[in-house]
PDB file of C-alpha atoms in Angstrom:
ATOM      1  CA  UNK A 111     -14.280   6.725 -21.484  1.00  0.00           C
ATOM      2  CA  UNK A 112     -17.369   8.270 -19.606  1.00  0.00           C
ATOM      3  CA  UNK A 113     -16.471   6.228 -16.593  1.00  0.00           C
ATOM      4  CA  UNK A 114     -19.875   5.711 -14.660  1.00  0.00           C
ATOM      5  CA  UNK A 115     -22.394   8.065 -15.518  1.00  0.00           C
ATOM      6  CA  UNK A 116     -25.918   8.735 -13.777  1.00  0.00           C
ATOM      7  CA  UNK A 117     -29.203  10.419 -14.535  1.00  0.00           C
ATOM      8  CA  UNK A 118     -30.843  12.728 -13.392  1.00  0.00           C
ATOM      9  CA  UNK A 119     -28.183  14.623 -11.046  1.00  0.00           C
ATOM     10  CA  UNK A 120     -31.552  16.037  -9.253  1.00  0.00           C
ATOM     11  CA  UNK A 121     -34.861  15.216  -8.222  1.00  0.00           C
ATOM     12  CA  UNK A 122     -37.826  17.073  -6.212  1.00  0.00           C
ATOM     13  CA  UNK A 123     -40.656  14.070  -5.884  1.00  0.00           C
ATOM     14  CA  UNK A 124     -43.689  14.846  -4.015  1.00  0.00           C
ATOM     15  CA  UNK A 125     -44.640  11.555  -1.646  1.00  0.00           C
ATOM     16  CA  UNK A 126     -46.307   8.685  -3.490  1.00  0.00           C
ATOM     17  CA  UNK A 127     -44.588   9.305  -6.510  1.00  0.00           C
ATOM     18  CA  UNK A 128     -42.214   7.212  -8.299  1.00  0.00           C
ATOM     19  CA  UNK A 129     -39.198   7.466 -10.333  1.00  0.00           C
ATOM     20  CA  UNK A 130     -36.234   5.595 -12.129  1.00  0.00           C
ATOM     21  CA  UNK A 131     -32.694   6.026 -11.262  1.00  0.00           C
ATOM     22  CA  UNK A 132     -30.250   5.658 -14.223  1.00  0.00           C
ATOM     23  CA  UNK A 133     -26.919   4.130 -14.272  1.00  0.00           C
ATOM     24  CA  UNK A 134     -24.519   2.993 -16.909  1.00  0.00           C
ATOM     25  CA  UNK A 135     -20.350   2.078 -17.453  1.00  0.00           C
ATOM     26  CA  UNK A 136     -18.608   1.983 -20.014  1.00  0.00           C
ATOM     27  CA  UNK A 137     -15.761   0.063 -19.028  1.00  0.00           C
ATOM     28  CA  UNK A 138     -17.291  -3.680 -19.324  1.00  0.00           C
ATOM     29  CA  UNK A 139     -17.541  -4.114 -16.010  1.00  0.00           C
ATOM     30  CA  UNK A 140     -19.596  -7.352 -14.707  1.00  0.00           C
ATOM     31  CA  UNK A 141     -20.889  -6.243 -11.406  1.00  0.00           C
ATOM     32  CA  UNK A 142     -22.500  -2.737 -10.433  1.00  0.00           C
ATOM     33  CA  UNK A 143     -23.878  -1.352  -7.511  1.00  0.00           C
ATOM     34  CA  UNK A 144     -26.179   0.927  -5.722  1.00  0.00           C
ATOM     35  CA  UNK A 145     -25.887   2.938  -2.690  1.00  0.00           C
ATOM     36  CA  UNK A 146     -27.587   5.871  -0.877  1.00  0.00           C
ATOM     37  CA  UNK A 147     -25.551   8.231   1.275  1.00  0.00           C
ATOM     38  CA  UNK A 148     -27.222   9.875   4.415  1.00  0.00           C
ATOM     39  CA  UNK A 149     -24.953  12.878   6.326  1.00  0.00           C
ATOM     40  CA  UNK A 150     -23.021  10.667   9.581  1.00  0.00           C
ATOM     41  CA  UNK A 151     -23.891   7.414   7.540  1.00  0.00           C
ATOM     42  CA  UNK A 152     -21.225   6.364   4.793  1.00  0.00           C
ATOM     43  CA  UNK A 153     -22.564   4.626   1.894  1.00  0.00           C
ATOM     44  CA  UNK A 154     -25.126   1.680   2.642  1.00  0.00           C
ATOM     45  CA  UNK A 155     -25.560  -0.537  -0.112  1.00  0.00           C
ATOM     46  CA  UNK A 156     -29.602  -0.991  -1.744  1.00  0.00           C
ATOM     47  CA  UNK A 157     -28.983  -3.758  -4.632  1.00  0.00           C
ATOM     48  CA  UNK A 158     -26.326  -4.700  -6.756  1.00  0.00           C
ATOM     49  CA  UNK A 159     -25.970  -7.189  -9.805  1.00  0.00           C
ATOM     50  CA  UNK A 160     -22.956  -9.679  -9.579  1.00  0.00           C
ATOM     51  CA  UNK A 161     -23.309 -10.017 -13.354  1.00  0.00           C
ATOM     52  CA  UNK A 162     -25.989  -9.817 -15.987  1.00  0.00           C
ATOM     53  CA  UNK A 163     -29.212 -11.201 -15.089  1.00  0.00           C
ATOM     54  CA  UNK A 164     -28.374 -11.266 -11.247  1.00  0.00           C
ATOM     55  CA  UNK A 165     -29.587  -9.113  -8.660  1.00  0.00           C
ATOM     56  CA  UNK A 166     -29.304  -9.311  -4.769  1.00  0.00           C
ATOM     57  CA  UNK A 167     -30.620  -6.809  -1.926  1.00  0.00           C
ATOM     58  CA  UNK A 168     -27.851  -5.302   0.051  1.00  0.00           C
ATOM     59  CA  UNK A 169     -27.888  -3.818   3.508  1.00  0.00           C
ATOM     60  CA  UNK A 170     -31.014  -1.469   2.815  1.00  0.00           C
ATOM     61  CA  UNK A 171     -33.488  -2.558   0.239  1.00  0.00           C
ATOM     62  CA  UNK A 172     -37.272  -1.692   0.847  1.00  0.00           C
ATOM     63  CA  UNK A 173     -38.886   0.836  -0.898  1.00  0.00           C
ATOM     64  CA  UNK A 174     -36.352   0.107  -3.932  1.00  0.00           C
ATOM     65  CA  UNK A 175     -36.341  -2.488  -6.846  1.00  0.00           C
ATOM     66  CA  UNK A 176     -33.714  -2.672  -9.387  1.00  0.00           C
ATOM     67  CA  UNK A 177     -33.296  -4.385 -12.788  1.00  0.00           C
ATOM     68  CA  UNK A 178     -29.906  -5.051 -14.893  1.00  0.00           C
ATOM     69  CA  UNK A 179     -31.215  -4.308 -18.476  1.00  0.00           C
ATOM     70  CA  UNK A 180     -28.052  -5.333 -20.264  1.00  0.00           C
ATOM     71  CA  UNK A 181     -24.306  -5.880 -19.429  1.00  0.00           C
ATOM     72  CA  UNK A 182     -24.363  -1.312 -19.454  1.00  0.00           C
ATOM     73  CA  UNK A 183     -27.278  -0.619 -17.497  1.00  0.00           C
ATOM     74  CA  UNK A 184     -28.251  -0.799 -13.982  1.00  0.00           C
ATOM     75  CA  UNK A 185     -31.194   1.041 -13.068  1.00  0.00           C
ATOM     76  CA  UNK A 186     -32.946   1.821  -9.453  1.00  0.00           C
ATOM     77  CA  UNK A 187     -36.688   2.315  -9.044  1.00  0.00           C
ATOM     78  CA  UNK A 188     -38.851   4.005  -6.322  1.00  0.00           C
ATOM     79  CA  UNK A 189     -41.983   3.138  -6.732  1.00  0.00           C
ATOM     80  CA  UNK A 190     -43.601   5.087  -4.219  1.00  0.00           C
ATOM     81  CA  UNK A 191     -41.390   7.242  -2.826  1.00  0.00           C
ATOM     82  CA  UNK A 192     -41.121   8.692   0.775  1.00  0.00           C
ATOM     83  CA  UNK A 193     -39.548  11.229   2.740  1.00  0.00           C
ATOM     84  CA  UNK A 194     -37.276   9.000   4.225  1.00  0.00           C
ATOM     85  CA  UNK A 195     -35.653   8.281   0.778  1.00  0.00           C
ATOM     86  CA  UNK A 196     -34.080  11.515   0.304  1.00  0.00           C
ATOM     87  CA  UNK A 197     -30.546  11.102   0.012  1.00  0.00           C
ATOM     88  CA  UNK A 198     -27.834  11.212  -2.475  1.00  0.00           C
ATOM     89  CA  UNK A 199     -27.470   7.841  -4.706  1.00  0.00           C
ATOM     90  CA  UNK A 200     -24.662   6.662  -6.327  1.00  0.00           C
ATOM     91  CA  UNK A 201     -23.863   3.681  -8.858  1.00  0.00           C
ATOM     92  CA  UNK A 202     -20.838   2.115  -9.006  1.00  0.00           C
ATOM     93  CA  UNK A 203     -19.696  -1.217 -10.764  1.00  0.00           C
ATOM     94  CA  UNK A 204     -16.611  -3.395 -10.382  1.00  0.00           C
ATOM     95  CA  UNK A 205     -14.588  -5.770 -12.447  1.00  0.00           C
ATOM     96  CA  UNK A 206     -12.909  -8.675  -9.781  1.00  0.00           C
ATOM     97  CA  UNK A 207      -9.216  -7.786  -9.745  1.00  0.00           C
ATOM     98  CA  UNK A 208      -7.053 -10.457  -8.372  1.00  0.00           C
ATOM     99  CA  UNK A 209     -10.238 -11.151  -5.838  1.00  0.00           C
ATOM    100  CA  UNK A 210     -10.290  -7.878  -4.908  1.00  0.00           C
ATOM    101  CA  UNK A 211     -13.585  -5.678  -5.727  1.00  0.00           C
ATOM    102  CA  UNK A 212     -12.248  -1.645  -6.636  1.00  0.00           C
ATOM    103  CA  UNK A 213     -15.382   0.066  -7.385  1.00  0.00           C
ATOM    104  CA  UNK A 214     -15.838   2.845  -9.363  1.00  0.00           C
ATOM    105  CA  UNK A 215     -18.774   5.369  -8.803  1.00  0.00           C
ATOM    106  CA  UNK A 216     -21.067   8.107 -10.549  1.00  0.00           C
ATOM    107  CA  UNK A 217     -21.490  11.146  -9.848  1.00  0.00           C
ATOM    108  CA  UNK A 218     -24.465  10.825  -7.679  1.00  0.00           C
ATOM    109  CA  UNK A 219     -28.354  11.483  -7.884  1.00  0.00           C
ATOM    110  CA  UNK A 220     -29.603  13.791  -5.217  1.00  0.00           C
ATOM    111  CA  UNK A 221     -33.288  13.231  -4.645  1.00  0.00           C
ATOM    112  CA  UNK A 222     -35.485  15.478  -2.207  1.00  0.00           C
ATOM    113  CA  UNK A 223     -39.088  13.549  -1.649  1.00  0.00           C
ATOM    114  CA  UNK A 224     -41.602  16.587   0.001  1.00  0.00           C
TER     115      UNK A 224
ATOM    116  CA  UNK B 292     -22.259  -9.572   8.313  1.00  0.00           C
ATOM    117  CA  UNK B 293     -18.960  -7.194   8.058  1.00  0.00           C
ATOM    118  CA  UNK B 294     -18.953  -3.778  10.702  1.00  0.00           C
ATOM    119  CA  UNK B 295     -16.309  -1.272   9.909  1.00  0.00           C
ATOM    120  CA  UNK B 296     -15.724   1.585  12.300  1.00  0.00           C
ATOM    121  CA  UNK B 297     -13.661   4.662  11.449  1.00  0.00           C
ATOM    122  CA  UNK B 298     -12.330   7.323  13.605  1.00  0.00           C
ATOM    123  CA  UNK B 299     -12.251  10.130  13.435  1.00  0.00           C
ATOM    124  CA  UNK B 300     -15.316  11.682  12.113  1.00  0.00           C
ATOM    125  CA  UNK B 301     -13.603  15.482  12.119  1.00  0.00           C
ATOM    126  CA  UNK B 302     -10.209  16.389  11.713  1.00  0.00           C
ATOM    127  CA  UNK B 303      -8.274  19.079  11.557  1.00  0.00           C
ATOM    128  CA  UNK B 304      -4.839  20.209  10.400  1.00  0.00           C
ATOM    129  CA  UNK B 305      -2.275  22.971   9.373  1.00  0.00           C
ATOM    130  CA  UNK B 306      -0.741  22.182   6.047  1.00  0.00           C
ATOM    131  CA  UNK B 307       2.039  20.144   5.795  1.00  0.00           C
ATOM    132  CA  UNK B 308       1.155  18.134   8.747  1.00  0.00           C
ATOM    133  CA  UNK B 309       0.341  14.411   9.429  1.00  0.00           C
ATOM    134  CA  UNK B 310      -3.219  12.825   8.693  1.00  0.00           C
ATOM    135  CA  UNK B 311      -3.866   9.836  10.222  1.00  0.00           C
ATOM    136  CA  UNK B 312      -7.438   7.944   9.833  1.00  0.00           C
ATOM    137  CA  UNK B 313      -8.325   4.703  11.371  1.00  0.00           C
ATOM    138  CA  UNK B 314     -10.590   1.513  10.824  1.00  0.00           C
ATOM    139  CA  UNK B 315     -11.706  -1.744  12.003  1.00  0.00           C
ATOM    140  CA  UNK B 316     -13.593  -4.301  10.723  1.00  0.00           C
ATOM    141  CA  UNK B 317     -15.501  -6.978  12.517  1.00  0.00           C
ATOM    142  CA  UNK B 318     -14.888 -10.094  10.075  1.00  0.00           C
ATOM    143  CA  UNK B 319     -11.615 -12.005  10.228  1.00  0.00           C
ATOM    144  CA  UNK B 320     -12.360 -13.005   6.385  1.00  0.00           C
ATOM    145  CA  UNK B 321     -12.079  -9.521   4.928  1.00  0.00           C
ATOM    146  CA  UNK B 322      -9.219  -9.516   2.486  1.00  0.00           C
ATOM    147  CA  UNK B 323      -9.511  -6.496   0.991  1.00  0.00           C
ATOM    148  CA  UNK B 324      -9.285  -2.737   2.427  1.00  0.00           C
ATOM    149  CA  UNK B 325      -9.769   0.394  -0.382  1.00  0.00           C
ATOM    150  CA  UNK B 326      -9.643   3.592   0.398  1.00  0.00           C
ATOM    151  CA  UNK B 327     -11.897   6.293  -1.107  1.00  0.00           C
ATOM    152  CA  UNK B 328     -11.792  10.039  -1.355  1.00  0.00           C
ATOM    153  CA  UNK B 329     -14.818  12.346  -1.853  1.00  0.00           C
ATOM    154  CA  UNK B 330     -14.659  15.664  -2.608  1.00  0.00           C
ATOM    155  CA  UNK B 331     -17.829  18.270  -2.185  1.00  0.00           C
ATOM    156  CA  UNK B 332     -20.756  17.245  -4.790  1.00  0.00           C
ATOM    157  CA  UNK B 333     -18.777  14.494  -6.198  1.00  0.00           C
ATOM    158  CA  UNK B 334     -18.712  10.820  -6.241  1.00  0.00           C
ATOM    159  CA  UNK B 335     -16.507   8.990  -4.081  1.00  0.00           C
ATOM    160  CA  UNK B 336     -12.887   7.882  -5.667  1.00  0.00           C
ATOM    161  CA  UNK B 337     -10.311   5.203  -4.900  1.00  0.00           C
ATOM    162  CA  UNK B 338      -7.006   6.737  -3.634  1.00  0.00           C
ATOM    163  CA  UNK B 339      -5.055   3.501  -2.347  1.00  0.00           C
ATOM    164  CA  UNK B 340      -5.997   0.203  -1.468  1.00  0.00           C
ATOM    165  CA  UNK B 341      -4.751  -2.967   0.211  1.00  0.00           C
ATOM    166  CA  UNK B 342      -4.726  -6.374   0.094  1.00  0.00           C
ATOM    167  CA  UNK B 343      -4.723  -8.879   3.087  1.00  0.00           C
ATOM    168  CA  UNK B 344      -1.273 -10.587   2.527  1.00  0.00           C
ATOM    169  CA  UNK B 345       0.589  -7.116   2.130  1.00  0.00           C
ATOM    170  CA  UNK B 346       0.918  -4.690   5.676  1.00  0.00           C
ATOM    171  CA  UNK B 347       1.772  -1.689   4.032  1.00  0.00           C
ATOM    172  CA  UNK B 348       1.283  -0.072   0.662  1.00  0.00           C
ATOM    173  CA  UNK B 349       2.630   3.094  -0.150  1.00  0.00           C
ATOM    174  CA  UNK B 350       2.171   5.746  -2.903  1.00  0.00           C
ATOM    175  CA  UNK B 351       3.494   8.920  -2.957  1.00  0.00           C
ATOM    176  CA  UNK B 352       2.636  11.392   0.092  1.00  0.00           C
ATOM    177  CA  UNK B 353      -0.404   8.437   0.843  1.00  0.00           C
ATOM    178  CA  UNK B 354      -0.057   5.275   2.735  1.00  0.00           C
ATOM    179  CA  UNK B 355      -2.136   1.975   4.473  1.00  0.00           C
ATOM    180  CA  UNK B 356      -1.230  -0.053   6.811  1.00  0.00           C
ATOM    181  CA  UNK B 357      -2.855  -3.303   7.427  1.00  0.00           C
ATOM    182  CA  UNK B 358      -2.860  -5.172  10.865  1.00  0.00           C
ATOM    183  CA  UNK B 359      -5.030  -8.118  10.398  1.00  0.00           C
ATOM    184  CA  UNK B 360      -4.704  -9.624  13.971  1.00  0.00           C
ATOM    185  CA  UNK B 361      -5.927  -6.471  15.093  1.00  0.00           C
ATOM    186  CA  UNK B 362      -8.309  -6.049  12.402  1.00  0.00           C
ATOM    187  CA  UNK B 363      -7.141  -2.613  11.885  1.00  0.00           C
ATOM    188  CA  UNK B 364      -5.817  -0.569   8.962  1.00  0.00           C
ATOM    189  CA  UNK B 365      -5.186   2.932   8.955  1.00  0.00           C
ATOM    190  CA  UNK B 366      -4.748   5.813   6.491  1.00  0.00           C
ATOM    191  CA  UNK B 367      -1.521   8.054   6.551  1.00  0.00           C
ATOM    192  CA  UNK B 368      -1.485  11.252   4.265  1.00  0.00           C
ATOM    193  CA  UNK B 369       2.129  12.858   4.790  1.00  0.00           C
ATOM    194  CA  UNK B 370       2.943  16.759   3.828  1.00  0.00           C
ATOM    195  CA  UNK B 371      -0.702  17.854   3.769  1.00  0.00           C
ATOM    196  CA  UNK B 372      -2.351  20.496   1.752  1.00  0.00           C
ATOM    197  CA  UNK B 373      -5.111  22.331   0.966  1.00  0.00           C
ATOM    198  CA  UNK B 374      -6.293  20.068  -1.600  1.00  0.00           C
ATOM    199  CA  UNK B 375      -6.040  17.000   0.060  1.00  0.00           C
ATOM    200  CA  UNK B 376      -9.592  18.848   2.330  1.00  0.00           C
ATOM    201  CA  UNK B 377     -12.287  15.921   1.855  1.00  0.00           C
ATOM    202  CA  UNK B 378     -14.188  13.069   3.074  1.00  0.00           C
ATOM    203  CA  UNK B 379     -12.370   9.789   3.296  1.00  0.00           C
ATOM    204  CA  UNK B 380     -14.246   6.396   3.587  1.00  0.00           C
ATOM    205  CA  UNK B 381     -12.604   3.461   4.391  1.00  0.00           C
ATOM    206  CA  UNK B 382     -14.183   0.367   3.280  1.00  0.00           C
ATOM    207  CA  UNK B 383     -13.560  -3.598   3.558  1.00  0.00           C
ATOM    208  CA  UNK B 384     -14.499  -6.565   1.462  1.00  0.00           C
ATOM    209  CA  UNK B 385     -15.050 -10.132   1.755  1.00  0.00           C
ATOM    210  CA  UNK B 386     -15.039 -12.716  -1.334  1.00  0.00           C
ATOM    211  CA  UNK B 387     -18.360 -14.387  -2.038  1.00  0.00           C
ATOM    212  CA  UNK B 388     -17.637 -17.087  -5.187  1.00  0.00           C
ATOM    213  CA  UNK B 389     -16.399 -14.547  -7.599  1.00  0.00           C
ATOM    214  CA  UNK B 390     -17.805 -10.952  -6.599  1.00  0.00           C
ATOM    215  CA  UNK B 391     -17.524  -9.847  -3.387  1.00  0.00           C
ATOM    216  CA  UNK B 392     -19.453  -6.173  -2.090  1.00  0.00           C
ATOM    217  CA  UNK B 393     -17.533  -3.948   0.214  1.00  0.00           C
ATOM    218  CA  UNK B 394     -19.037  -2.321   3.576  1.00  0.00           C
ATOM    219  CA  UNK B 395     -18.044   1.590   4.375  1.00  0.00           C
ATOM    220  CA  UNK B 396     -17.052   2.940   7.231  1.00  0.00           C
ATOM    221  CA  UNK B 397     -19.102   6.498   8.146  1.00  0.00           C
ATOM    222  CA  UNK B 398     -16.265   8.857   6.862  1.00  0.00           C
ATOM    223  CA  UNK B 399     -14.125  11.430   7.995  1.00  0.00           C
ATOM    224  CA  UNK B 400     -14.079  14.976   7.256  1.00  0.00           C
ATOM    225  CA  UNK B 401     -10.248  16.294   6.958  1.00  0.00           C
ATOM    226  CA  UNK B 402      -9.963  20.367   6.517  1.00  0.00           C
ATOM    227  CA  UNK B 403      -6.227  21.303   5.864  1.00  0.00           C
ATOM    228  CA  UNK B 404      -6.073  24.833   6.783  1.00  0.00           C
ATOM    229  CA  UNK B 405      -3.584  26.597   4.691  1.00  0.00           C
TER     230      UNK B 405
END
């Protein structure tokens, strides 16, 4: 079991640019997640997908689209990307437990945009 | 929405001390409180987590303690050591028809000096 794995684990952009964030789980899990982490902010939540064909924006969406390709994949685009979206990103996904929502993240993408 | 607070950002200790971390959260309809642990260049990871009809869970040298009238819960790490240095995130959840999404707290930074 991979777990929650992530690609690429770096990126340099130059502004304007754009770029796909990869995310996938192997453990059949319905809902998954994405989040940026800025130093003295936690994790803020961008998108996530409740279940297959479902997406909803989260506390910080602009600049960012998303699309669930299959039960596996959850992917996170920048379609122009700005300075302001440097940051760390991280996928998780969650199967509901007894109502309760344990997450379980990647290993992170951290993007630099010049 | 759901605020969560957590204090305090820094903290320091000698090994084999007490850690103590603390939260609260803004929305009375919460239920569910994880706790996650993220070492340097890593993904955050669950450690212990609670539900809202249980006020303490224990495991080992970790524990949470849940005071929903308060609408705090704290983290207790017992007998410290070195490798228990890392960010910790609270985090707290409310159920939305069968997936819920959890909101983070900033973090805090523990350094167990050896």
């Amino acid at each position: 079991n991979a777990g929650v794995t992530q690609t690429p684990k770096f990126q340099v952009l130059k502004t304007g640019q754009s770029m796909t964030l990869q995310c996938a789980q192997d453990m059949n899990h319905n809902s998954m997640y994405w989040y940026r982490q800025d130093p003295g902010m936690g994790l803020r939540l961008i998108y996530y997908s409740a279940s297959e064909g479902t997406t909803d924006k989260g506390e910080v969406p602009n600049g960012y689209n998303v699309s669930r390709l299959n039960k596996r994949e959850f992917s996170l685009r920048l379609e122009s990307a700005a300075p302001s979206q440097t940051s760390v990103y991280f996928c998780a996904s969650s199967e509901i437990n007894g109502g309760a929502d344990t997450q379980y993240f990647g290993p992170g993408t951290r993007l630099t945009v010049l | 929405g759901e605020n969560v607070e957590q204090h305090p950002s820094t903290l320091s200790v000698q090994e084999g001390d007490s850690a103590v971390i603390k939260c609260t959260y803004s929305d009375s309809a919460s239920n569910y409180f994880p706790w996650y642990k993220q070492e340097l260049g890593k993904g955050p990871q669950l450690i212990i987590d609670i539900r809202s009809n249980v006020g303490e869970k224990k495991d080992q040298r970790i524990a949470v303690t849940l005071n929903k009238t308060a609408k705090h819960f704290s983290l207790h790490i017992t007998e410290t050591q070195p490798e228990d240095s890392a960010v910790y995130f609270c985090a707290a959840s409310i159920p939305n028809s069968g997936y819920s999404t959890l909101t983070f707290g900033k973090g805090t930074m523990l350094l167990v000096s050896p």
